[in-house]
CSV table of C-alpha atoms in Angstrom, one decimal:
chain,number,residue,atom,x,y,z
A,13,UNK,CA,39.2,41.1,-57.7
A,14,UNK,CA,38.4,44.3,-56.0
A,15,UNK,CA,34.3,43.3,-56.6
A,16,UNK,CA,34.7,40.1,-55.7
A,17,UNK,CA,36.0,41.5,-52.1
A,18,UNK,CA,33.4,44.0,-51.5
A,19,UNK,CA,30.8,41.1,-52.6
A,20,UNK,CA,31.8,38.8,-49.8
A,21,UNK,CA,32.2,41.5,-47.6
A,22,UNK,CA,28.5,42.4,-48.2
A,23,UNK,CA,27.5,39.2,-47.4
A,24,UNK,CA,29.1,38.9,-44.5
A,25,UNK,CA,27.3,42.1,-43.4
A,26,UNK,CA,24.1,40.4,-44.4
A,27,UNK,CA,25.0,37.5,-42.1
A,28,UNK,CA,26.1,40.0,-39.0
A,29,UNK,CA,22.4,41.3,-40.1
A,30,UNK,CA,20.4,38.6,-39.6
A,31,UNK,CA,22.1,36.7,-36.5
A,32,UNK,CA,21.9,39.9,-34.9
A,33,UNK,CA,18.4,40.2,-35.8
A,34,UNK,CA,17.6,36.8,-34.6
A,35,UNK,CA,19.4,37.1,-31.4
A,36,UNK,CA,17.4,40.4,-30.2
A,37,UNK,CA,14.3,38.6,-31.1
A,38,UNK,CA,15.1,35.7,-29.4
A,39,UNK,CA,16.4,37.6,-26.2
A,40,UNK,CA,12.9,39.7,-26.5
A,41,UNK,CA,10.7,36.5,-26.6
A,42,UNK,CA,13.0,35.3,-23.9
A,43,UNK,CA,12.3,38.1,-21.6
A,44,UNK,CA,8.5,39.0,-22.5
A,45,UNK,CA,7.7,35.6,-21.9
A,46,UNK,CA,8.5,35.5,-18.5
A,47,UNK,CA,6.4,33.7,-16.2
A,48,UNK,CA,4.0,36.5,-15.1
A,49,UNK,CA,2.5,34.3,-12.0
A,50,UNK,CA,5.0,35.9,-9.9
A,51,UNK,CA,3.6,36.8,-6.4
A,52,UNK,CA,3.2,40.8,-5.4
A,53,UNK,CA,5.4,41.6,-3.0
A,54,UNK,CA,3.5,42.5,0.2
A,55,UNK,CA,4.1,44.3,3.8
A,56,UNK,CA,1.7,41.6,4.7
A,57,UNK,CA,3.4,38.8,7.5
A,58,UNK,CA,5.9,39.3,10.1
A,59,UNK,CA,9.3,41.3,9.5
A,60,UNK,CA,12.2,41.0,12.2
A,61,UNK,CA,14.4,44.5,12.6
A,62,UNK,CA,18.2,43.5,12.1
A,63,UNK,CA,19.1,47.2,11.8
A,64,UNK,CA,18.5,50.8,12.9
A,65,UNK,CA,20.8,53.7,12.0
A,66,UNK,CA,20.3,57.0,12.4
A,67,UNK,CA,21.8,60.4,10.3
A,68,UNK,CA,21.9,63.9,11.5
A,69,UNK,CA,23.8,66.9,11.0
A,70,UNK,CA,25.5,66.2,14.5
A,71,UNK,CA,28.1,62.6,13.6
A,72,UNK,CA,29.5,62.7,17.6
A,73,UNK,CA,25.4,62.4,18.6
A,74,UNK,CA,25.1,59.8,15.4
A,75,UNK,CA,28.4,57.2,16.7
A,76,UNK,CA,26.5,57.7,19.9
A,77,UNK,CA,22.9,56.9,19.3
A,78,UNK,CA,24.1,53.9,16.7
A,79,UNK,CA,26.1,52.5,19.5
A,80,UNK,CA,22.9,52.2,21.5
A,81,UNK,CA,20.6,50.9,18.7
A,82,UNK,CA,23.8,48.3,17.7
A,83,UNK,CA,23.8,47.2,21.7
A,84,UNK,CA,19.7,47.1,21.6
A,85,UNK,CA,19.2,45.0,18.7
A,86,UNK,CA,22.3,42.5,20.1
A,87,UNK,CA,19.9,42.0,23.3
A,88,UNK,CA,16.5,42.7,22.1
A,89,UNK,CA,14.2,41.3,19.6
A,90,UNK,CA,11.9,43.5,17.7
A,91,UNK,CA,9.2,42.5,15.2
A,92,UNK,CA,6.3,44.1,13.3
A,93,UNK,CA,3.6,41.7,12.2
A,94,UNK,CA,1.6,43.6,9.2
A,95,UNK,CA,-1.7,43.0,8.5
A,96,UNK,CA,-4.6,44.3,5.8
A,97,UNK,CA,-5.2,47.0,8.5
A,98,UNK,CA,-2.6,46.9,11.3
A,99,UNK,CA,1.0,46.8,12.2
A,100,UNK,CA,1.5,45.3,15.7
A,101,UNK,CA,5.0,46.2,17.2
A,102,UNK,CA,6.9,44.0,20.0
A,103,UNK,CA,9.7,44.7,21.6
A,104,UNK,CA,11.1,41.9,24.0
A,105,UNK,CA,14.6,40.2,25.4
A,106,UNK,CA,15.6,38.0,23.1
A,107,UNK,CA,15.3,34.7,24.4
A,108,UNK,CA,12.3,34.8,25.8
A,109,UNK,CA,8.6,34.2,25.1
A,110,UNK,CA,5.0,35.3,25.8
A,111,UNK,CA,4.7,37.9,28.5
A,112,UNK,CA,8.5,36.8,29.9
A,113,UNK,CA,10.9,39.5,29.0
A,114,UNK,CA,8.1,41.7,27.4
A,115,UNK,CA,9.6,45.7,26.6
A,116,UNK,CA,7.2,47.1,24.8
A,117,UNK,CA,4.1,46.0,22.5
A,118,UNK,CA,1.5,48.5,20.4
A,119,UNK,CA,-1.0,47.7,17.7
A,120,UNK,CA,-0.8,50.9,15.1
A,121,UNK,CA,-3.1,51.3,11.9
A,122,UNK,CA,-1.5,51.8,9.1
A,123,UNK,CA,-2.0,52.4,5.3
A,124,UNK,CA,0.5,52.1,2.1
A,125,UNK,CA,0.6,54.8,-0.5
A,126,UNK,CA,3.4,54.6,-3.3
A,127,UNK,CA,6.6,54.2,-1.4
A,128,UNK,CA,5.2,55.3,1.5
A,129,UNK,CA,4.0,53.4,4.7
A,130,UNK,CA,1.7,56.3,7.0
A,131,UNK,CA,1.4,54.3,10.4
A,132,UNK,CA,-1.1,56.3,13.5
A,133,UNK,CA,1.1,55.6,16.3
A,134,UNK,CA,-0.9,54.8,20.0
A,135,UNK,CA,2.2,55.3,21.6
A,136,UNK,CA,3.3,58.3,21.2
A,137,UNK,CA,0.6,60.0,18.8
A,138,UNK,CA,0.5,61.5,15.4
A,139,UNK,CA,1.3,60.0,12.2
A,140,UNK,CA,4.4,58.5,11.3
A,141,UNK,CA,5.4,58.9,7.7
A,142,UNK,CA,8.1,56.3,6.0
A,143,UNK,CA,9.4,56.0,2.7
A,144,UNK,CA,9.7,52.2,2.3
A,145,UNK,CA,11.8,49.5,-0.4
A,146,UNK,CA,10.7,46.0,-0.4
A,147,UNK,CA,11.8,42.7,-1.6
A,148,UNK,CA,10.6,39.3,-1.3
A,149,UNK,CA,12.5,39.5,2.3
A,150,UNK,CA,13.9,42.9,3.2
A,151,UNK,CA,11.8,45.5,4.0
A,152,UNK,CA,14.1,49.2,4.4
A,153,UNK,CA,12.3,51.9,5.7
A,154,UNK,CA,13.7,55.4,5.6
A,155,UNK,CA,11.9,58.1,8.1
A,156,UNK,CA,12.6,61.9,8.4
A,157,UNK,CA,13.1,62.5,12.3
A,158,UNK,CA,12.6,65.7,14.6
A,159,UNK,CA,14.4,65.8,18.3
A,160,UNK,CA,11.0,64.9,19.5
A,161,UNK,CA,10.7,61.5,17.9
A,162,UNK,CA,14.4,61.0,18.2
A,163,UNK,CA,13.2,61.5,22.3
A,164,UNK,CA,10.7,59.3,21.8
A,165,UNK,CA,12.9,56.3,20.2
A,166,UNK,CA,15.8,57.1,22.9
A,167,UNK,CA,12.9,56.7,25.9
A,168,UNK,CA,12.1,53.3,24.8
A,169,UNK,CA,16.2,52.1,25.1
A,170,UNK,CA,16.8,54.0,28.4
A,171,UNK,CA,18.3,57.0,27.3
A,172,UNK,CA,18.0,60.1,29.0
A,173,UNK,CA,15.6,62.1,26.5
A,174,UNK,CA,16.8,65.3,27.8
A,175,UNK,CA,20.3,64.9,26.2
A,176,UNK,CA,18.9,65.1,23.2
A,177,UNK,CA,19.5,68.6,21.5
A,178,UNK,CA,16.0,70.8,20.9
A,179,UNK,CA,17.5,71.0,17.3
A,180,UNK,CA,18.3,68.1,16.4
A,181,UNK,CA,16.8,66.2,12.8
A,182,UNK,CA,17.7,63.3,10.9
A,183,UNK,CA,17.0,60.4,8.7
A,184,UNK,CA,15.8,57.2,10.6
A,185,UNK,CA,16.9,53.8,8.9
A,186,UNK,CA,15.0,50.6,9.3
A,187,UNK,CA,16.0,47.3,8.2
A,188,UNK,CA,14.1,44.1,8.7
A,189,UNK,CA,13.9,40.6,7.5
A,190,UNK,CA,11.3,38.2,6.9
């Protein structure tokens, strides 16, 4: 009787064996047989900014400045239309069309690199350096931030530049939608 037991117990292992065996090969075919047609994602087309944070050592100057980029993106629309070469930026009420309600508008060359977007700013000069995740629609951008670009962002919203501490460094969050 005992043999008899461990006999159906080892062919019961054998059947664990081989469904098991099947089922991983049928879950690899399954998932190297995708459909590899799928599209690269691209920076390519016309993203839509739907949020701006900012982190610094200094969390009273951060609730302050988020405040304003919160308020800025409830009346303002900003966009950044990427193409092989060039990234053009607009700023304008939203609302409003063509040269009505125009803020600000710049056309910046740019060029991708890994995870990183490296865009030559006419603005305000120098090279602006991003680390960047993208999806089919979301594009995050993450930027390391001296008081002096911080002055430059502030500028554009009608902050008083000056209030901004000489010291002062962060991370710059972007968050824009196709």
């Amino acid at each position: 009787m005992h043999h008899k037991y461990l006999h159906n117990e080892h062919i019961t292992m054998k059947n664990f064996i081989l469904s098991f065996t099947i089922l991983l090969t049928a879950c690899t075919l399954m998932t190297s047989c995708g459909d590899n047609e799928e599209e690269a994602v691209t920076l390519q087309g016309e993203w839509l900014m739907r949020e701006q944070t900012i982190k610094t050592s200094d969390s009273n100057f951060d609730n302050m400045l988020n405040t304003v980029f919160s308020l800025d993106l409830k009346e303002n629309q900003t966009t950044r239309a990427f193409t092989e070469l060039n990234v053009k930026t607009t700023i304008r009420k939203k609302g409003s069309s063509g040269s009505d309600g125009l803020i600000s508008e710049s056309t910046d060359t740019y060029e991708a690199k890994g995870d990183s977007i490296f865009i030559q700013s006419s603005l305000h000069g120098g090279t602006a350096a991003s680390k960047y995740l993208i999806t089919p629609n979301t594009l995050t951008t993450y930027r390391k931030v001296t008081s002096q670009d911080i002055r430059n962002i502030v500028t554009i919203m009608g902050v008083d530049p000056a209030t901004i501490p000489n010291d002062l460094t962060g991370e710059l969050k972007i968050k824009e939608i196709r």
